[in-house]
mmCIF file of C-alpha atoms in Angstrom:
data_model
loop_
_atom_site.group_PDB
_atom_site.id
_atom_site.type_symbol
_atom_site.label_atom_id
_atom_site.label_comp_id
_atom_site.label_asym_id
_atom_site.label_seq_id
_atom_site.Cartn_x
_atom_site.Cartn_y
_atom_site.Cartn_z
ATOM 1 C CA MET A 36 -39.090 6.534 40.356
ATOM 2 C CA ASN A 37 -37.477 5.059 43.739
ATOM 3 C CA THR A 38 -35.203 2.619 42.026
ATOM 4 C CA PRO A 39 -31.561 1.845 43.305
ATOM 5 C CA LEU A 40 -29.110 2.961 40.882
ATOM 6 C CA SER A 41 -27.057 -0.529 41.217
ATOM 7 C CA GLN A 42 -30.457 -2.144 39.918
ATOM 8 C CA LEU A 43 -31.092 0.545 37.359
ATOM 9 C CA ILE A 44 -27.441 0.556 35.921
ATOM 10 C CA PRO A 45 -25.643 -2.228 37.078
ATOM 11 C CA ALA A 46 -22.388 -1.658 34.810
ATOM 12 C CA ILE A 47 -21.875 1.208 37.143
ATOM 13 C CA ASP A 48 -20.290 0.811 40.492
ATOM 14 C CA ILE A 49 -21.108 3.573 42.987
ATOM 15 C CA SER A 50 -18.647 2.461 45.738
ATOM 16 C CA LYS A 51 -15.892 3.889 43.281
ATOM 17 C CA PRO A 52 -15.144 7.823 43.373
ATOM 18 C CA VAL A 53 -15.781 7.758 39.519
ATOM 19 C CA ALA A 54 -17.550 5.190 37.167
ATOM 20 C CA MET A 55 -18.913 5.399 33.715
ATOM 21 C CA ALA A 56 -20.970 3.200 31.266
ATOM 22 C CA ILE A 57 -22.401 3.217 27.943
ATOM 23 C CA LEU A 58 -25.969 2.372 27.814
ATOM 24 C CA PRO A 59 -27.906 1.337 24.610
ATOM 25 C CA GLY A 60 -30.792 3.742 25.686
ATOM 26 C CA THR A 61 -32.318 5.811 28.219
ATOM 27 C CA PRO A 62 -36.199 5.788 29.471
ATOM 28 C CA MET A 63 -36.669 9.161 27.398
ATOM 29 C CA MET A 64 -34.502 8.231 24.427
ATOM 30 C CA PRO A 65 -34.777 4.337 24.402
ATOM 31 C CA LYS A 66 -33.073 4.168 20.646
ATOM 32 C CA SER A 67 -30.215 6.716 21.312
ATOM 33 C CA ALA A 68 -27.023 5.538 23.031
ATOM 34 C CA ALA A 69 -26.164 7.365 26.430
ATOM 35 C CA LEU A 70 -23.200 8.091 28.203
ATOM 36 C CA ALA A 71 -23.633 7.498 32.301
ATOM 37 C CA LEU A 72 -21.401 9.100 34.652
ATOM 38 C CA TRP A 73 -21.282 8.727 38.398
ATOM 39 C CA VAL A 74 -19.009 10.947 40.693
ATOM 40 C CA GLY A 75 -19.119 9.770 44.195
ATOM 41 C CA LYS A 76 -19.426 12.096 47.337
ATOM 42 C CA PRO A 77 -16.289 11.922 49.311
ATOM 43 C CA GLY A 78 -16.508 10.130 52.590
ATOM 44 C CA ASP A 79 -19.891 8.850 51.583
ATOM 45 C CA GLN A 80 -20.031 5.748 49.155
ATOM 46 C CA ASN A 81 -23.884 5.930 48.983
ATOM 47 C CA SER A 82 -24.087 9.769 47.924
ATOM 48 C CA GLY A 83 -22.798 11.126 44.859
ATOM 49 C CA ILE A 84 -24.024 12.773 41.331
ATOM 50 C CA PHE A 85 -25.543 10.729 38.394
ATOM 51 C CA VAL A 86 -25.538 12.053 34.988
ATOM 52 C CA SER A 87 -26.447 10.443 31.764
ATOM 53 C CA ILE A 88 -25.720 12.157 28.406
ATOM 54 C CA ASN A 89 -27.164 11.225 24.910
ATOM 55 C CA ALA A 90 -24.278 10.459 22.756
ATOM 56 C CA ASN A 91 -24.809 11.643 19.285
ATOM 57 C CA LEU A 92 -22.034 11.226 16.743
ATOM 58 C CA THR A 93 -23.707 12.655 13.976
ATOM 59 C CA PRO A 94 -21.976 16.088 14.426
ATOM 60 C CA TYR A 95 -18.708 14.135 14.037
ATOM 61 C CA ILE A 96 -19.957 12.538 10.877
ATOM 62 C CA LEU A 97 -20.926 15.945 9.206
ATOM 63 C CA TYR A 98 -17.506 17.285 10.341
ATOM 64 C CA SER A 99 -15.490 14.366 9.230
ATOM 65 C CA ALA A 100 -17.048 14.493 5.837
ATOM 66 C CA ARG A 101 -14.807 17.154 4.830
ATOM 67 C CA GLN A 102 -11.600 15.489 5.934
ATOM 68 C CA ASN A 103 -9.947 12.811 4.098
ATOM 69 C CA ASP A 104 -7.819 11.315 6.743
ATOM 70 C CA PHE A 105 -10.100 10.229 9.296
ATOM 71 C CA SER A 106 -12.960 7.804 8.783
ATOM 72 C CA GLY A 107 -14.707 7.042 12.101
ATOM 73 C CA ILE A 108 -14.607 7.344 15.891
ATOM 74 C CA ALA A 109 -15.538 5.312 18.774
ATOM 75 C CA LEU A 110 -15.820 5.985 22.345
ATOM 76 C CA ALA A 111 -15.176 2.974 24.359
ATOM 77 C CA ILE A 112 -15.625 1.619 27.875
ATOM 78 C CA ASP A 113 -14.321 -1.584 28.791
ATOM 79 C CA HIS A 114 -15.445 -3.744 26.278
ATOM 80 C CA THR A 115 -18.590 -1.693 25.087
ATOM 81 C CA ALA A 116 -18.159 1.309 22.699
ATOM 82 C CA ILE A 117 -20.462 3.343 20.487
ATOM 83 C CA SER A 118 -19.091 4.138 17.350
ATOM 84 C CA THR A 119 -19.760 5.915 13.764
ATOM 85 C CA PHE A 120 -19.929 2.278 12.176
ATOM 86 C CA SER A 121 -22.817 1.023 13.644
ATOM 87 C CA ASN A 122 -25.912 2.180 15.574
ATOM 88 C CA ARG A 123 -25.800 -0.267 18.399
ATOM 89 C CA LEU A 124 -23.360 -1.026 21.185
ATOM 90 C CA VAL A 125 -20.464 -2.795 19.963
ATOM 91 C CA ASP A 126 -16.959 -4.325 20.980
ATOM 92 C CA PRO A 127 -14.117 -2.272 19.909
ATOM 93 C CA GLN A 128 -12.013 -5.494 19.430
ATOM 94 C CA THR A 129 -14.625 -6.760 16.882
ATOM 95 C CA LEU A 130 -14.092 -3.760 14.566
ATOM 96 C CA HIS A 131 -12.818 -4.699 11.071
ATOM 97 C CA ASN A 132 -10.200 -1.949 10.952
ATOM 98 C CA ALA A 133 -7.486 -1.261 13.878
ATOM 99 C CA PRO A 134 -7.372 2.452 15.123
ATOM 100 C CA ILE A 135 -4.710 4.460 14.067
ATOM 101 C CA ARG A 136 -4.762 6.469 17.535
ATOM 102 C CA GLN A 137 -6.362 6.036 20.675
ATOM 103 C CA ALA A 138 -6.528 8.112 23.991
ATOM 104 C CA GLN A 139 -7.183 7.476 27.366
ATOM 105 C CA ILE A 140 -9.160 10.517 29.374
ATOM 106 C CA GLU A 141 -7.546 11.286 32.103
ATOM 107 C CA GLY A 142 -9.401 10.647 35.372
ATOM 108 C CA LEU A 143 -12.133 8.620 33.185
ATOM 109 C CA PRO A 144 -12.495 5.086 32.357
ATOM 110 C CA LEU A 145 -13.088 6.305 28.675
ATOM 111 C CA LYS A 146 -11.082 5.646 25.579
ATOM 112 C CA VAL A 147 -11.141 7.461 22.283
ATOM 113 C CA TYR A 148 -10.414 5.468 19.307
ATOM 114 C CA LEU A 149 -9.659 7.403 15.700
ATOM 115 C CA TYR A 150 -9.867 5.308 12.558
ATOM 116 C CA ALA A 151 -8.653 6.348 9.149
ATOM 117 C CA ASN A 152 -8.610 4.623 5.620
ATOM 118 C CA SER A 153 -5.298 3.017 5.014
ATOM 119 C CA TRP A 154 -5.448 3.592 1.306
ATOM 120 C CA LEU A 155 -7.120 6.757 0.015
ATOM 121 C CA ALA A 156 -8.016 7.920 -3.075
ATOM 122 C CA GLU A 157 -5.397 10.198 -3.556
ATOM 123 C CA ASN A 158 -2.854 7.804 -2.632
ATOM 124 C CA THR A 159 -3.958 5.368 -5.099
ATOM 125 C CA GLN A 160 -3.869 7.867 -7.837
ATOM 126 C CA PHE A 161 -0.280 9.001 -6.602
ATOM 127 C CA ALA A 162 0.878 5.318 -6.857
ATOM 128 C CA LEU A 163 -0.670 4.983 -10.399
ATOM 129 C CA LEU A 164 1.313 7.851 -11.652
ATOM 130 C CA LEU A 165 4.375 6.563 -9.857
ATOM 131 C CA GLY A 166 3.952 3.023 -11.372
ATOM 132 C CA VAL A 167 3.381 4.720 -14.753
ATOM 133 C CA VAL A 168 6.514 6.851 -14.380
ATOM 134 C CA CYS A 169 8.509 4.071 -13.061
ATOM 135 C CA GLY A 170 7.482 1.753 -16.239
ATOM 136 C CA LEU A 171 8.307 4.756 -18.488
ATOM 137 C CA LEU A 172 11.808 4.721 -17.083
ATOM 138 C CA ALA A 173 12.249 1.219 -16.935
ATOM 139 C CA GLY A 174 11.267 0.949 -20.634
ATOM 140 C CA LEU A 175 13.690 3.555 -21.561
ATOM 141 C CA LEU A 176 16.434 1.995 -19.816
ATOM 142 C CA CYS A 177 15.848 -0.956 -21.425
ATOM 143 C CA TYR A 178 15.766 0.227 -24.899
ATOM 144 C CA TYR A 179 18.916 1.777 -24.128
ATOM 145 C CA VAL A 180 20.537 -1.208 -22.921
ATOM 146 C CA LEU A 181 19.107 -3.394 -25.778
ATOM 147 C CA THR A 182 20.498 -0.515 -28.382
ATOM 148 C CA ILE A 183 23.989 -0.582 -27.002
ATOM 149 C CA LYS A 184 23.980 -4.619 -27.067
ATOM 150 C CA SER A 185 22.752 -4.553 -30.593
ATOM 151 C CA ASP A 186 25.344 -2.077 -32.015
ATOM 152 C CA PRO A 187 27.307 -4.278 -34.865
ATOM 153 C CA ARG A 188 30.402 -2.158 -33.984
ATOM 154 C CA LYS A 189 30.598 -3.194 -30.279
ATOM 155 C CA SER A 190 29.572 -6.734 -31.194
ATOM 156 C CA ILE A 191 32.481 -7.039 -34.104
ATOM 157 C CA LEU A 192 34.971 -5.677 -31.543
ATOM 158 C CA LEU A 193 33.922 -7.931 -28.881
ATOM 159 C CA GLY A 194 34.449 -10.662 -31.471
ATOM 160 C CA ILE A 195 37.686 -9.706 -32.354
ATOM 161 C CA LYS A 196 38.741 -9.622 -28.651
ATOM 162 C CA ASN A 197 37.247 -12.915 -27.960
ATOM 163 C CA ASN A 198 38.998 -14.673 -31.020
ATOM 164 C CA GLN A 199 35.605 -15.316 -32.917
ATOM 165 C CA PHE A 200 37.132 -14.633 -36.418
ATOM 166 C CA TYR A 201 39.182 -17.225 -38.443
ATOM 167 C CA ILE A 202 40.837 -16.948 -41.664
ATOM 168 C CA VAL A 203 39.468 -19.402 -44.568
ATOM 169 C CA TYR A 204 41.254 -19.646 -47.832
ATOM 170 C CA GLN A 205 39.228 -20.223 -51.133
ATOM 171 C CA PRO A 206 40.694 -21.127 -54.518
ATOM 172 C CA VAL A 207 40.227 -18.330 -57.207
ATOM 173 C CA VAL A 208 39.505 -20.541 -60.978
ATOM 174 C CA ASN A 209 40.090 -18.954 -64.059
ATOM 175 C CA ALA A 210 36.813 -18.498 -66.113
ATOM 176 C CA GLN A 211 38.740 -19.058 -69.364
ATOM 177 C CA THR A 212 41.308 -21.651 -68.760
ATOM 178 C CA LEU A 213 39.161 -23.218 -65.978
ATOM 179 C CA ARG A 214 42.347 -23.284 -64.048
ATOM 180 C CA ILE A 215 43.080 -22.065 -60.287
ATOM 181 C CA SER A 216 44.613 -18.749 -60.749
ATOM 182 C CA GLY A 217 44.978 -17.780 -57.103
ATOM 183 C CA VAL A 218 43.827 -18.014 -53.683
ATOM 184 C CA GLU A 219 41.074 -15.544 -52.252
ATOM 185 C CA VAL A 220 41.424 -15.247 -48.225
ATOM 186 C CA LEU A 221 38.211 -14.849 -46.843
ATOM 187 C CA MET A 222 36.995 -14.191 -43.002
ATOM 188 C CA ARG A 223 34.516 -16.139 -40.987
ATOM 189 C CA TRP A 224 32.737 -15.376 -37.866
ATOM 190 C CA ARG A 225 32.033 -18.113 -35.447
ATOM 191 C CA HIS A 226 29.573 -16.460 -32.818
ATOM 192 C CA PRO A 227 29.142 -18.739 -29.493
ATOM 193 C CA VAL A 228 25.288 -18.122 -29.389
ATOM 194 C CA VAL A 229 24.372 -17.432 -32.812
ATOM 195 C CA GLY A 230 26.989 -19.947 -34.528
ATOM 196 C CA GLU A 231 28.509 -19.672 -37.830
ATOM 197 C CA PHE A 232 27.491 -16.646 -39.917
ATOM 198 C CA ARG A 233 27.153 -16.978 -43.696
ATOM 199 C CA PRO A 234 29.542 -15.134 -45.833
ATOM 200 C CA THR A 235 27.686 -12.203 -46.778
ATOM 201 C CA PHE A 236 26.478 -11.284 -43.231
ATOM 202 C CA LEU A 237 29.606 -9.271 -42.357
ATOM 203 C CA LEU A 238 29.046 -7.555 -45.702
ATOM 204 C CA THR A 239 25.622 -6.252 -45.181
ATOM 205 C CA TRP A 240 25.407 -5.972 -41.663
ATOM 206 C CA PRO A 241 27.796 -2.626 -40.988
ATOM 207 C CA LYS A 242 25.770 -0.612 -43.488
ATOM 208 C CA PRO A 243 22.929 0.489 -41.341
ATOM 209 C CA SER A 244 25.470 1.917 -38.893
ATOM 210 C CA ARG A 245 27.271 4.167 -41.007
#
């Protein structure tokens, strides 16, 4: 085959000392992507070494199956890349996930992109466990606060401090003579939220706290 390289692979510029391109296939393996590398001869722009390497990322997929951190890899030259996410050539900018790492190969126009799952299954389990623990702690804290606030002794002391109690005088009538024989002093409680408590409320409330 006597075909100029510039016509065979237009993406490679043979005037450069080193040039690379990603091909969708080769004549021997048309369905397998390949990396084409041109290394020019110093002092002669029309001479050099051309190499094409079939790029097979299957070994990486088998290796990464045991890894929980990485989900894929992409090899990119300019706006063309091969990746473990697709069997065809893609633009690395059009991939849904952003790479967590990218490296430029020194001396070559080749970039390596590493992709990882942003939220692993282990992280989900830890997040659920943390949520359950935080929920239990918040529930216990709310129960403790409500228990303190519902303590009758503290409520009575707070009512005394805020002058919510007042005195009521009630006459005492003799059942035989039907005459007033004395005065009964009663204490009433006017709560700012609940309102007026019934007279027997103060007698029954402190009993459970004994």
